[in-house]
PDB file of C-alpha atoms in Angstrom:
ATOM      1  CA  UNK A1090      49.534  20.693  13.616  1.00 85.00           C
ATOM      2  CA  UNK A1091      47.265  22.058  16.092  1.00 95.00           C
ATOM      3  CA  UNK A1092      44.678  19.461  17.958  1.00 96.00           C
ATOM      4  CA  UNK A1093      41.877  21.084  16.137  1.00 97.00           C
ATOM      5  CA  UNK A1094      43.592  20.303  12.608  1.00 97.00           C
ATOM      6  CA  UNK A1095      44.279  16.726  13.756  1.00 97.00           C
ATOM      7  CA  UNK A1096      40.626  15.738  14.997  1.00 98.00           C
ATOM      8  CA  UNK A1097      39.360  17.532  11.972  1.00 98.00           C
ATOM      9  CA  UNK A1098      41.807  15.279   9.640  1.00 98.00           C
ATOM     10  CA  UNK A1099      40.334  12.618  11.575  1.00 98.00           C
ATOM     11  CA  UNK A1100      36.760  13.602  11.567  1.00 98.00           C
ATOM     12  CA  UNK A1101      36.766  13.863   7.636  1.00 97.00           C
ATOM     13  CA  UNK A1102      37.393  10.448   7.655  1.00 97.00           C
ATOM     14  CA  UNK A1103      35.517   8.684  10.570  1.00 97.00           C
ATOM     15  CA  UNK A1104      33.008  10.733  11.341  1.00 97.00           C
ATOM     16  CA  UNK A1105      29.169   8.809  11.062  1.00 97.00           C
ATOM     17  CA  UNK A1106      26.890   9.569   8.238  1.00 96.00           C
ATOM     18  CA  UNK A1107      24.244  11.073   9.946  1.00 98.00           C
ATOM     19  CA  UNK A1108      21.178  13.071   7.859  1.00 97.00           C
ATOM     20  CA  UNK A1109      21.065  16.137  10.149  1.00 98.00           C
ATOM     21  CA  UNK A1110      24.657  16.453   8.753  1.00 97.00           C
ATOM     22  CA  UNK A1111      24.460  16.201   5.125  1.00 95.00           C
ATOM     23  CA  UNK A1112      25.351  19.999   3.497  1.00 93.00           C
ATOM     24  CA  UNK A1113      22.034  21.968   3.259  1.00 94.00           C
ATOM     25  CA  UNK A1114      20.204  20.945   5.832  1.00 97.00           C
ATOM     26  CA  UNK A1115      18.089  23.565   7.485  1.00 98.00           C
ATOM     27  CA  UNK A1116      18.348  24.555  10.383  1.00 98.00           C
ATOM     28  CA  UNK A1117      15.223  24.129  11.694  1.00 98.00           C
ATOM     29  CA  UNK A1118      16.405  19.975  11.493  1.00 98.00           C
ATOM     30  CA  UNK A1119      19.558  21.004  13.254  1.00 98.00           C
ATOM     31  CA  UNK A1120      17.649  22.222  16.209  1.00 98.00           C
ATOM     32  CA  UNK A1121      15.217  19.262  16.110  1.00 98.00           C
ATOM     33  CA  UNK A1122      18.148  16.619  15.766  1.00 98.00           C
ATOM     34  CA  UNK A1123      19.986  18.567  18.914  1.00 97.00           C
ATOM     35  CA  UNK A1124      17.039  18.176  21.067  1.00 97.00           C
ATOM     36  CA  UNK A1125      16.023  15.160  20.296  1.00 97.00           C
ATOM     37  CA  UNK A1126      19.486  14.114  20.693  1.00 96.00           C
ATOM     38  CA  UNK A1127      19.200  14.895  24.215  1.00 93.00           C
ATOM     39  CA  UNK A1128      19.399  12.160  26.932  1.00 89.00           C
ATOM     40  CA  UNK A1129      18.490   9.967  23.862  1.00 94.00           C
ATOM     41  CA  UNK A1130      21.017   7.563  21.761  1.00 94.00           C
ATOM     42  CA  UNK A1131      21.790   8.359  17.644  1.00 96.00           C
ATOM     43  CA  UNK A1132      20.138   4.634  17.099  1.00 96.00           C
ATOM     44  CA  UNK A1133      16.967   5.634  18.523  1.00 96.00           C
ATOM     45  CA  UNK A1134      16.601   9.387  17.122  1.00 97.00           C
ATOM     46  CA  UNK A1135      17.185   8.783  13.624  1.00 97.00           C
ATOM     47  CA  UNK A1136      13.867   7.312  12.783  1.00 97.00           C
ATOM     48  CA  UNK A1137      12.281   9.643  15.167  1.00 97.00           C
ATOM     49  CA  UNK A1138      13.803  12.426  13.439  1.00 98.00           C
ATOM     50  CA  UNK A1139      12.929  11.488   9.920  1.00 98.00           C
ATOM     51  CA  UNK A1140       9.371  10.919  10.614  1.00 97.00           C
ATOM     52  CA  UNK A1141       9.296  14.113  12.435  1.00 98.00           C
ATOM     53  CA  UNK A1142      10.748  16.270   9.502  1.00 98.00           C
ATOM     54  CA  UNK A1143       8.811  14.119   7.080  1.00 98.00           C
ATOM     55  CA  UNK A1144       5.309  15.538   8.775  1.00 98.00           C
ATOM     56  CA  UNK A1145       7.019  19.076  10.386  1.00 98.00           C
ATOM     57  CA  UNK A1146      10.052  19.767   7.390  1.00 98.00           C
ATOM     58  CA  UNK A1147       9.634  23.715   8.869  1.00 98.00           C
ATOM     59  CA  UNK A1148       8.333  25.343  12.083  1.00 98.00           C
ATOM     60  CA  UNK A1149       5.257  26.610  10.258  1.00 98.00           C
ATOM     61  CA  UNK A1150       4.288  22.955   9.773  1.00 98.00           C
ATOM     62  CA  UNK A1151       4.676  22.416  13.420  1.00 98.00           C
ATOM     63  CA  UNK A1152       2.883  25.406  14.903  1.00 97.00           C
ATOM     64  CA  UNK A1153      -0.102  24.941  12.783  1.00 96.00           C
ATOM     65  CA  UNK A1154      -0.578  21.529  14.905  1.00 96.00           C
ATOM     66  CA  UNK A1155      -1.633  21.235  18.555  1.00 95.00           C
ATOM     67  CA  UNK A1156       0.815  20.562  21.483  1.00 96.00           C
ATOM     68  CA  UNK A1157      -0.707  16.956  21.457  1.00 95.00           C
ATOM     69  CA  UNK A1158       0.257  15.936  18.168  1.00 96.00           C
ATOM     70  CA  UNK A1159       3.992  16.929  18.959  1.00 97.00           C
ATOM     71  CA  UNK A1160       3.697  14.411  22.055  1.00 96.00           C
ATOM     72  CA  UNK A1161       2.108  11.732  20.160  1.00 96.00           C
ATOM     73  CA  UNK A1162       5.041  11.803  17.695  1.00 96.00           C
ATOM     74  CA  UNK A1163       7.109  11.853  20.273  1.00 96.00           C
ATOM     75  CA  UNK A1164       6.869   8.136  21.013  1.00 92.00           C
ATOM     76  CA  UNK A1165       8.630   6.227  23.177  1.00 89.00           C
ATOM     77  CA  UNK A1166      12.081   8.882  23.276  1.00 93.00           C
ATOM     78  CA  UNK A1167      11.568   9.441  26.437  1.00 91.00           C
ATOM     79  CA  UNK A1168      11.796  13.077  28.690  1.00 93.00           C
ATOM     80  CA  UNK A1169       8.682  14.340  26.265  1.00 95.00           C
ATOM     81  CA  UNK A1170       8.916  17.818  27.749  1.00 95.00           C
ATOM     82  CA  UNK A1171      11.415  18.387  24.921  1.00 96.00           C
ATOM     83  CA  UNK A1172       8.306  18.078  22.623  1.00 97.00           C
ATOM     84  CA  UNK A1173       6.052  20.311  24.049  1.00 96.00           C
ATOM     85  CA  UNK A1174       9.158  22.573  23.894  1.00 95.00           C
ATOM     86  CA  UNK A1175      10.013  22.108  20.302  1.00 97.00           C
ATOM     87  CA  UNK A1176       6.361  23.095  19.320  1.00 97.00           C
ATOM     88  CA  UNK A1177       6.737  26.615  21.971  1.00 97.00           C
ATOM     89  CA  UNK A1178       9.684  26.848  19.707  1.00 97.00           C
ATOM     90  CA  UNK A1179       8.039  26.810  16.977  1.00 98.00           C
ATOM     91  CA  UNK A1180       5.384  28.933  17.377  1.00 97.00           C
ATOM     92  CA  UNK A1181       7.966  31.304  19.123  1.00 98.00           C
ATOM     93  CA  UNK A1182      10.143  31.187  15.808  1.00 98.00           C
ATOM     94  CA  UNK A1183       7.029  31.833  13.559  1.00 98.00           C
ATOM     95  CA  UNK A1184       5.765  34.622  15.724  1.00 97.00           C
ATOM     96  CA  UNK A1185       8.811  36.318  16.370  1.00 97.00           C
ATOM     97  CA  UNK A1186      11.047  35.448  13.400  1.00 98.00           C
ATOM     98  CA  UNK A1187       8.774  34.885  10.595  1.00 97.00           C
ATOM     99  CA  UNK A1188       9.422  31.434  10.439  1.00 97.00           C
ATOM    100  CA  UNK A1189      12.603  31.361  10.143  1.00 97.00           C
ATOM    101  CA  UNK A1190      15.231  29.895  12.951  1.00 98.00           C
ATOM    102  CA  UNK A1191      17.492  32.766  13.726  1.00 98.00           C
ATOM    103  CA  UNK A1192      21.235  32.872  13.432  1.00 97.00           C
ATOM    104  CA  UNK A1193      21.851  35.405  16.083  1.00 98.00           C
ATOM    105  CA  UNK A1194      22.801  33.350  19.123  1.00 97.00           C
ATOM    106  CA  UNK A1195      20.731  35.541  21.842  1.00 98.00           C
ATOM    107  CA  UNK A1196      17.751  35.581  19.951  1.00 98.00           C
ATOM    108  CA  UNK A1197      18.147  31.548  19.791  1.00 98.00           C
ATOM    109  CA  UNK A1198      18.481  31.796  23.317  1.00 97.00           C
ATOM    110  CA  UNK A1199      15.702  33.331  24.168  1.00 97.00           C
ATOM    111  CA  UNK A1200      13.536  30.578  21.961  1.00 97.00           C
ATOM    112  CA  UNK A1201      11.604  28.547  24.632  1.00 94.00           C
ATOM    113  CA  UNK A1202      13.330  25.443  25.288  1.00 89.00           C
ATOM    114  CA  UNK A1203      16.798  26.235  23.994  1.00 96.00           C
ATOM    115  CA  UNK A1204      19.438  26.731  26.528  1.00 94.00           C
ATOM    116  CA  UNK A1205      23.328  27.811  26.421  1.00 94.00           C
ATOM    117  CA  UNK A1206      24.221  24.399  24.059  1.00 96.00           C
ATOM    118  CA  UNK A1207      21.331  24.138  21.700  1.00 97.00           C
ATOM    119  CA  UNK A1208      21.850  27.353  21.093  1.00 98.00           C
ATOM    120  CA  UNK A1209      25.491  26.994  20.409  1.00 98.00           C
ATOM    121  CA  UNK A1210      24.892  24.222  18.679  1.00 98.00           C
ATOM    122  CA  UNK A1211      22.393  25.091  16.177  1.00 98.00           C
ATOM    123  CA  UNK A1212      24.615  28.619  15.619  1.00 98.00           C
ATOM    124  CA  UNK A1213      27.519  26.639  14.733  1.00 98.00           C
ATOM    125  CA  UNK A1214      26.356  23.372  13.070  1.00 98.00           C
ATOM    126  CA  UNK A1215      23.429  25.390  10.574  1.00 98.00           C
ATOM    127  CA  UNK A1216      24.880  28.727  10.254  1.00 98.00           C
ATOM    128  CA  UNK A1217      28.986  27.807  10.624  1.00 97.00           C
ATOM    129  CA  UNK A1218      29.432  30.564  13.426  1.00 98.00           C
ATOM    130  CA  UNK A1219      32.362  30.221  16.119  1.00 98.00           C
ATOM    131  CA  UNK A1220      30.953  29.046  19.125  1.00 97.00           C
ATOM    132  CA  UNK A1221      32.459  26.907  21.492  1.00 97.00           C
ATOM    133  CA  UNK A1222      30.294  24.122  21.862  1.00 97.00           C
ATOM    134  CA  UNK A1223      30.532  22.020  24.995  1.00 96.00           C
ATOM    135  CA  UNK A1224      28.856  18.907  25.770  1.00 95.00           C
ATOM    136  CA  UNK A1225      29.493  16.148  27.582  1.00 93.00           C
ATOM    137  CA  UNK A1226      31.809  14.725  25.228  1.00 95.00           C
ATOM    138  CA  UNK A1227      33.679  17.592  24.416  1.00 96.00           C
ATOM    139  CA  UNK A1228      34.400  17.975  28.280  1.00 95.00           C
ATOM    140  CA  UNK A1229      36.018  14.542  28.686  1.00 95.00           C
ATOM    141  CA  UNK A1230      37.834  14.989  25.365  1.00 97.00           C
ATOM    142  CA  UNK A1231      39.330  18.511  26.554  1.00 96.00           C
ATOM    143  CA  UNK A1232      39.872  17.246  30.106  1.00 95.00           C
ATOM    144  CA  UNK A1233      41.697  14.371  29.003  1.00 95.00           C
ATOM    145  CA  UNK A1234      43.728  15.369  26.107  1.00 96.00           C
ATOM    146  CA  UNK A1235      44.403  18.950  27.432  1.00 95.00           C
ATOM    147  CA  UNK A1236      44.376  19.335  31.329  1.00 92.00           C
ATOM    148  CA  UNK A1237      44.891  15.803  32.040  1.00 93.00           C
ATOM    149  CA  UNK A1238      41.930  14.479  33.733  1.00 91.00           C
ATOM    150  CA  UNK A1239      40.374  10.955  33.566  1.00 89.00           C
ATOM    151  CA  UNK A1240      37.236  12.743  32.769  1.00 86.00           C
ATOM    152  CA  UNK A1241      35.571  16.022  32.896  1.00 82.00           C
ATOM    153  CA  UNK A1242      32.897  17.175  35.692  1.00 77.00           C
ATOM    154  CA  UNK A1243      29.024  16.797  35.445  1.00 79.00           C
ATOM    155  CA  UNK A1244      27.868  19.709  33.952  1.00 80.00           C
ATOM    156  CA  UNK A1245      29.396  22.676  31.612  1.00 85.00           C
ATOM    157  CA  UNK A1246      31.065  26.069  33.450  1.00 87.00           C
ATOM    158  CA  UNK A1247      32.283  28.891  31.800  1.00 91.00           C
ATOM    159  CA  UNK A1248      35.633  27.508  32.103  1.00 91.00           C
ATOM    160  CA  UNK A1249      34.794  24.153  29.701  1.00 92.00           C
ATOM    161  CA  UNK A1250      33.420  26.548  27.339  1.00 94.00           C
ATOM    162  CA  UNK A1251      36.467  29.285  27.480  1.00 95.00           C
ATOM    163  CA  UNK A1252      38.948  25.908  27.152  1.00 94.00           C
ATOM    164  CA  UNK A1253      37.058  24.713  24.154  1.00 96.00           C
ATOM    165  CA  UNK A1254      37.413  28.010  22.580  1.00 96.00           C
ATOM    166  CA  UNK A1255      40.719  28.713  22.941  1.00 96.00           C
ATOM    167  CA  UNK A1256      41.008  25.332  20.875  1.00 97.00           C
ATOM    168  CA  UNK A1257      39.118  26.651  17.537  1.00 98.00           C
ATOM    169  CA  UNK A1258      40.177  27.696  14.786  1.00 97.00           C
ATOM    170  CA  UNK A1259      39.685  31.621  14.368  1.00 97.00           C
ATOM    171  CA  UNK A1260      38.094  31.203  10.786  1.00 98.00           C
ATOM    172  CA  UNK A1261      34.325  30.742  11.848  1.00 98.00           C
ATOM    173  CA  UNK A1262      33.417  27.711   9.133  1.00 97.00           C
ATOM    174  CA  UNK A1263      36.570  25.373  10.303  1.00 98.00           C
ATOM    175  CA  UNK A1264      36.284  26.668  14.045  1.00 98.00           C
ATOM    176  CA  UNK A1265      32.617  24.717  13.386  1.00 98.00           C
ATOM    177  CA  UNK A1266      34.105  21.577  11.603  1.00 98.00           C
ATOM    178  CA  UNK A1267      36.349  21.231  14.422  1.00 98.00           C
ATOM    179  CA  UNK A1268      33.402  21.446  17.152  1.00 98.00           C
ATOM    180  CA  UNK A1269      31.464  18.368  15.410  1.00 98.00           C
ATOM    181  CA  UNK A1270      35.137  16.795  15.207  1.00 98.00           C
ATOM    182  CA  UNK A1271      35.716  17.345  19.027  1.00 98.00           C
ATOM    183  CA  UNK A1272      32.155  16.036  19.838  1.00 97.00           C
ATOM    184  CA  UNK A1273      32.641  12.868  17.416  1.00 98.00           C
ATOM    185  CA  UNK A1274      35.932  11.875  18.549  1.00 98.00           C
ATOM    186  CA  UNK A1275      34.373  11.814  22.204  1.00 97.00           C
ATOM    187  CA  UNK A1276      30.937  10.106  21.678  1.00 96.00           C
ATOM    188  CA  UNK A1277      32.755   6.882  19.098  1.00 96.00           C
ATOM    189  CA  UNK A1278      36.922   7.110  20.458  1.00 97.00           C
ATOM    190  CA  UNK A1279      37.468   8.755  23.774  1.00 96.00           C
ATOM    191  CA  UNK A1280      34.004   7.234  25.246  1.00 94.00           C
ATOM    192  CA  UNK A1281      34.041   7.305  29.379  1.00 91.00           C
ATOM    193  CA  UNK A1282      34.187   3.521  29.887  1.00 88.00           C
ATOM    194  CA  UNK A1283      36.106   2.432  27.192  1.00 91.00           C
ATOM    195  CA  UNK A1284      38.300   4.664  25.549  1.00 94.00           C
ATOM    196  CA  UNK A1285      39.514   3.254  22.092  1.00 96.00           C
ATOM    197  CA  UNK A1286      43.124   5.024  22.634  1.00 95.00           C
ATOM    198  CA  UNK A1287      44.927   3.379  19.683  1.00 95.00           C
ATOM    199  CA  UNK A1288      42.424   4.645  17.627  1.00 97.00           C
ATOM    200  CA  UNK A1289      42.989   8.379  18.786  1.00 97.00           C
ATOM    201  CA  UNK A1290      44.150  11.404  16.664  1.00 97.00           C
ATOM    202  CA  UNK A1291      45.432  13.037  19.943  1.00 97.00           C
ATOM    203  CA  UNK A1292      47.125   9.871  21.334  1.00 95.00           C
ATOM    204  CA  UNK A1293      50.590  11.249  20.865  1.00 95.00           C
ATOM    205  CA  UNK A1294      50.375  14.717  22.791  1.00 96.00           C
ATOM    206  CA  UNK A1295      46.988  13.803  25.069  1.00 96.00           C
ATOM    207  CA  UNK A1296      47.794  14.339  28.517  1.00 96.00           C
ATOM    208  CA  UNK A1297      45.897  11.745  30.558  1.00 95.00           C
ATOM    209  CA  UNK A1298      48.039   9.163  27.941  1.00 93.00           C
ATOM    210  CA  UNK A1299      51.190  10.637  28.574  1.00 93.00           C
ATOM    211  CA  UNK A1300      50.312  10.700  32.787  1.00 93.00           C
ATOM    212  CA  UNK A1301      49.864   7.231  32.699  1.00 91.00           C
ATOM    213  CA  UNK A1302      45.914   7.329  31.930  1.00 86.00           C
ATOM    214  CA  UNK A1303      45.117   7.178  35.590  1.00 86.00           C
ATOM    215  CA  UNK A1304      41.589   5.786  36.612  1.00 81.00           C
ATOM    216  CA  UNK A1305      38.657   8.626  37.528  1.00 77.00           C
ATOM    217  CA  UNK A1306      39.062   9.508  41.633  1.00 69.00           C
ATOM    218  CA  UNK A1307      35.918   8.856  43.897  1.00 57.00           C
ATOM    219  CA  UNK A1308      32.394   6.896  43.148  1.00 55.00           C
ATOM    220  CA  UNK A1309      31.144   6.570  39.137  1.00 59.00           C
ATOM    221  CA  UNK A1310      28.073   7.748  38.229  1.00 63.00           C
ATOM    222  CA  UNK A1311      26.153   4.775  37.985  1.00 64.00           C
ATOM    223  CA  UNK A1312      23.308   4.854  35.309  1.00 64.00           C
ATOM    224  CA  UNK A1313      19.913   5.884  36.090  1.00 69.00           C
ATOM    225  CA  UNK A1314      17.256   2.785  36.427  1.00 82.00           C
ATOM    226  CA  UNK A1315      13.937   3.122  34.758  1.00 81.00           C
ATOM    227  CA  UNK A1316      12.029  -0.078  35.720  1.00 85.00           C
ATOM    228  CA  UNK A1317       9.974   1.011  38.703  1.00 88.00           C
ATOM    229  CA  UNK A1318      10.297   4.876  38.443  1.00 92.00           C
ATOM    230  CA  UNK A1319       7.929   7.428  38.190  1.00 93.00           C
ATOM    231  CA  UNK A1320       9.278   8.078  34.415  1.00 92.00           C
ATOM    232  CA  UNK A1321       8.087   4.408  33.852  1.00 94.00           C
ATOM    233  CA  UNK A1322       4.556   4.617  35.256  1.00 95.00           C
ATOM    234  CA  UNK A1323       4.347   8.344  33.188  1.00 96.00           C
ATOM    235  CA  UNK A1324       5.777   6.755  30.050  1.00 95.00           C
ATOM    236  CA  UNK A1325       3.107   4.188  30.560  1.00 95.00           C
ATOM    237  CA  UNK A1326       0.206   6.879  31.036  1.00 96.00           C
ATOM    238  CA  UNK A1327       1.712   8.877  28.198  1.00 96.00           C
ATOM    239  CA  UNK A1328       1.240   5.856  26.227  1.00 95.00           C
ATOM    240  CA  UNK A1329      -2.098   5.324  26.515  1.00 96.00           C
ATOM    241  CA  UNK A1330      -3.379   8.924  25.895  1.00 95.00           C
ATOM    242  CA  UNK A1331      -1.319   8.587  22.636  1.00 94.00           C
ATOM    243  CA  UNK A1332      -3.241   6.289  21.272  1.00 93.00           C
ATOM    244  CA  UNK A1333      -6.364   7.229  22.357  1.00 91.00           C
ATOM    245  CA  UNK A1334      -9.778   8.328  19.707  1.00 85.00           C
ATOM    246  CA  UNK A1335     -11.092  10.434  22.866  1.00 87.00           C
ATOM    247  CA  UNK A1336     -10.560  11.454  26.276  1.00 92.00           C
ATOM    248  CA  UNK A1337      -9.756   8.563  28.488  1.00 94.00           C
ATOM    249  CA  UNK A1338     -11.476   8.185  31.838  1.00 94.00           C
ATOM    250  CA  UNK A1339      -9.437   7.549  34.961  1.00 94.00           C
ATOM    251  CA  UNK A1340     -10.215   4.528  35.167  1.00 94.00           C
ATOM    252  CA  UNK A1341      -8.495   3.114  32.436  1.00 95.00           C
ATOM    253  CA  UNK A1342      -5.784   4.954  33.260  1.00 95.00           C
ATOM    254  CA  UNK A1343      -5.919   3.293  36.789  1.00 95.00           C
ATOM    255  CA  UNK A1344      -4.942  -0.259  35.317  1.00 95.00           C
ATOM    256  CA  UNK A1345      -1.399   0.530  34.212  1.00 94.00           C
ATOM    257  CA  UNK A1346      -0.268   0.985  37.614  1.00 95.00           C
ATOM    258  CA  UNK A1347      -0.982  -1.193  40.720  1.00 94.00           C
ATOM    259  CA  UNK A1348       0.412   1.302  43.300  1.00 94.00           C
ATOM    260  CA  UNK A1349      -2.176   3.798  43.842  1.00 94.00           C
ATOM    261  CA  UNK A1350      -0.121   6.606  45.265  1.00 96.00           C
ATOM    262  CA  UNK A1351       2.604   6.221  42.588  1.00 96.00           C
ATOM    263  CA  UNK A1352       0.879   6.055  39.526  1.00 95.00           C
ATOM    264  CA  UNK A1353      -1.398   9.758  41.279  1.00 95.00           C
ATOM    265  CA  UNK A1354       1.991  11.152  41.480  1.00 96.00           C
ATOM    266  CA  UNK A1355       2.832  10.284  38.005  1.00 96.00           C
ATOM    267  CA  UNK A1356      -0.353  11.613  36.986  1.00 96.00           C
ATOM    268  CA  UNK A1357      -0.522  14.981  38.724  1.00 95.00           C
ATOM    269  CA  UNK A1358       3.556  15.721  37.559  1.00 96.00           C
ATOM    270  CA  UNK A1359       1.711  15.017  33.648  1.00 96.00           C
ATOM    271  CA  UNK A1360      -1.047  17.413  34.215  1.00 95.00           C
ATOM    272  CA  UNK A1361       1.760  19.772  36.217  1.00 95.00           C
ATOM    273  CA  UNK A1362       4.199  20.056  33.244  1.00 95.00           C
ATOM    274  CA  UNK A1363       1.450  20.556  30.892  1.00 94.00           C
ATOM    275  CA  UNK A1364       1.400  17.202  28.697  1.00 96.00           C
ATOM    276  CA  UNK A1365      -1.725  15.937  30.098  1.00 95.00           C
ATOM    277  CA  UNK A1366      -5.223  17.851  30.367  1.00 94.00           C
ATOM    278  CA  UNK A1367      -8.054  16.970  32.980  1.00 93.00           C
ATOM    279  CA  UNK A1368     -11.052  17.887  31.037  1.00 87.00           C
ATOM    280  CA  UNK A1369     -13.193  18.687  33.962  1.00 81.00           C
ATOM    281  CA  UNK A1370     -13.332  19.550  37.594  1.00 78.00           C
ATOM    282  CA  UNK A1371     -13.598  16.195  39.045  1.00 78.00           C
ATOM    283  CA  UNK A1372     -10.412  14.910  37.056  1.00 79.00           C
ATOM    284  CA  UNK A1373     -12.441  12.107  35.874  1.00 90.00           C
ATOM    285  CA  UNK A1374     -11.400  11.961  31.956  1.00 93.00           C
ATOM    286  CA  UNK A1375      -7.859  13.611  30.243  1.00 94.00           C
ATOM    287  CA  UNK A1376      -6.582  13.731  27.131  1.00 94.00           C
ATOM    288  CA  UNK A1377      -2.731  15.042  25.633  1.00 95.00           C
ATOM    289  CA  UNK A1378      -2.155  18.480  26.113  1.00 94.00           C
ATOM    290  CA  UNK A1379      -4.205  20.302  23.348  1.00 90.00           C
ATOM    291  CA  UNK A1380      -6.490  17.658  22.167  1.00 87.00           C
ATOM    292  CA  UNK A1381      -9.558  19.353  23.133  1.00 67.00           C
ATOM    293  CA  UNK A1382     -10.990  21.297  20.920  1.00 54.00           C
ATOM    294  CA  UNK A1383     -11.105  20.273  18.096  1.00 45.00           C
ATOM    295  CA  UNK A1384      -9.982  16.468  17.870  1.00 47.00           C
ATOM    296  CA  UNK A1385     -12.348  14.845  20.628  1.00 44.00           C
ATOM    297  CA  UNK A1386     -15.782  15.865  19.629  1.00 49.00           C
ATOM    298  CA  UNK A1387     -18.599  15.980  23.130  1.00 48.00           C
ATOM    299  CA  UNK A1388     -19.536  13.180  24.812  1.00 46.00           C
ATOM    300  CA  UNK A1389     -23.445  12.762  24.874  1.00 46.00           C
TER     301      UNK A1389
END
């Protein structure tokens, strides 16, 4: 049995029951679930993805809105770039593609937004296409059980995805079963901290087991803080343009910050990536990128 036939065995029988998996679904939620799933944990982008397929079930639904409305339902998910993105995407995918996600895994690549994985991703979870697809679970899975490692390096080469697919299966629909099952099996078993070993379909023949599962060499990435940051003051501006009725003046937007030079730089990097607005010269008032017209009607 190959390592791809015995994560698959166990995949059909532990893998989670999540919607963007049931048979069927399009894959126009594929490529929502995969960004959203960026940076973000399952727990917190399930509801965010059903009430976002609920309102936007198809790009057309999407593109038809503004930019702002895609940040607004954006919440509290954090990195909201990856909304303004998914509505570019959208409107690319309607203008270019009739409105229909491609299957062709350059022309999802040149979507706006969608680098080497999503692409991947979407290619092999919607359409069932071969395509190694490498994320940060798959690396530690492959680097342990295969080369040996305690864990894998920080970002995908050409090498993690040329290992991954010399793992697939050559027929295309079980070469994607066994992707998902590779990416399962690292993000619930063969987690970085605390590998659940004894509950491992590759315990047997996994390398870093049979070495002696020696401990990762040099510093651990310690997790990013949030309390303090710049993504804290701009998730706090963020929030209160969401839930504005009309374009909020600066000054209310001064008293979610007490340090001045911070919360400006939070500011300006809004208005810089193009999810905030000044809606004149003098930077006095702003509203979500998009809001203006029609939502916010003149002031008199």
């Amino acid at each position: 049995m190959t390592l791809a036939d015995s994560v698959i065995q166990w995949y059909d029988k532990n893998a989670r029951d999540l919607p963007w998996r049931v048979p069927g679904t399009s894959a126009w939620a594929v490529l929502v679930s995969e960004v959203m799933l960026q940076q973000t944990p399952v727990v917190r982008v399930t509801p965010a993805w059903h009430a976002w397929m609920l309102r936007w079930p198809d790009p057309a639904a999407l593109a038809e809105d503004p930019p702002s409305e895609a940040i607004r339902m954006w919440g509290r998910l954090g990195y909201p770039r990856r909304a303004m993105r998914l509505h570019a995407c959208a409107v690319a995918v309607m203008e270019r593609h009739g409105g229909r996600v491609p299957d062709d895994l350059d022309q999802l690549l040149a979507l706006p937004g969608v680098g080497t994985y999503t692409a991947r991703a979407v290619a092999t979870f919607a359409y069932g296409q071969r395509h190694p697809v490498v994320d940060t679970n798959v690396r530690r899975v492959v680097s342990r059980a295969v080369a040996g490692d305690p864990d894998a390096g920080p970002a995908t080469t050409t090498a993690d995805l040329a290992a991954m697919a010399e793992l697939l299966p050559l027929e295309p629909a079980r070469a994607a079963r066994a992707s998902i099952a590779f990416m399962e099996l690292g993000a619930i078993v063969c987690t970085a901290r605390s590998p659940r070993c004894v509950d491992c379909p590759l315990e047997a023949v996994c390398a870093w087991r049979r070495s002696g599962a020696p401990a990762p060499v040099g510093p651990t990435r310690k997790p990013q803080k949030y309390a303090g940051t710049d993504r804290q003051v701009r998730g706090l501006l963020l929030e209160v343009l969401r839930h504005a009725t009309g374009p909020v003046p600066r000054q209310r937007l001064d008293a979610v910050w007490v340090d001045e030079v911070q919360r400006a730089r939070a500011l300006a990097g809004l208005v810089a990536d193009g999810l905030v607005e000044p809606l004149d010269s003098d930077a006095d008032r702003f509203v979500l990128a998009g809001d203006h017209p029609p939502r916010f009607p003149p002031l008199t």
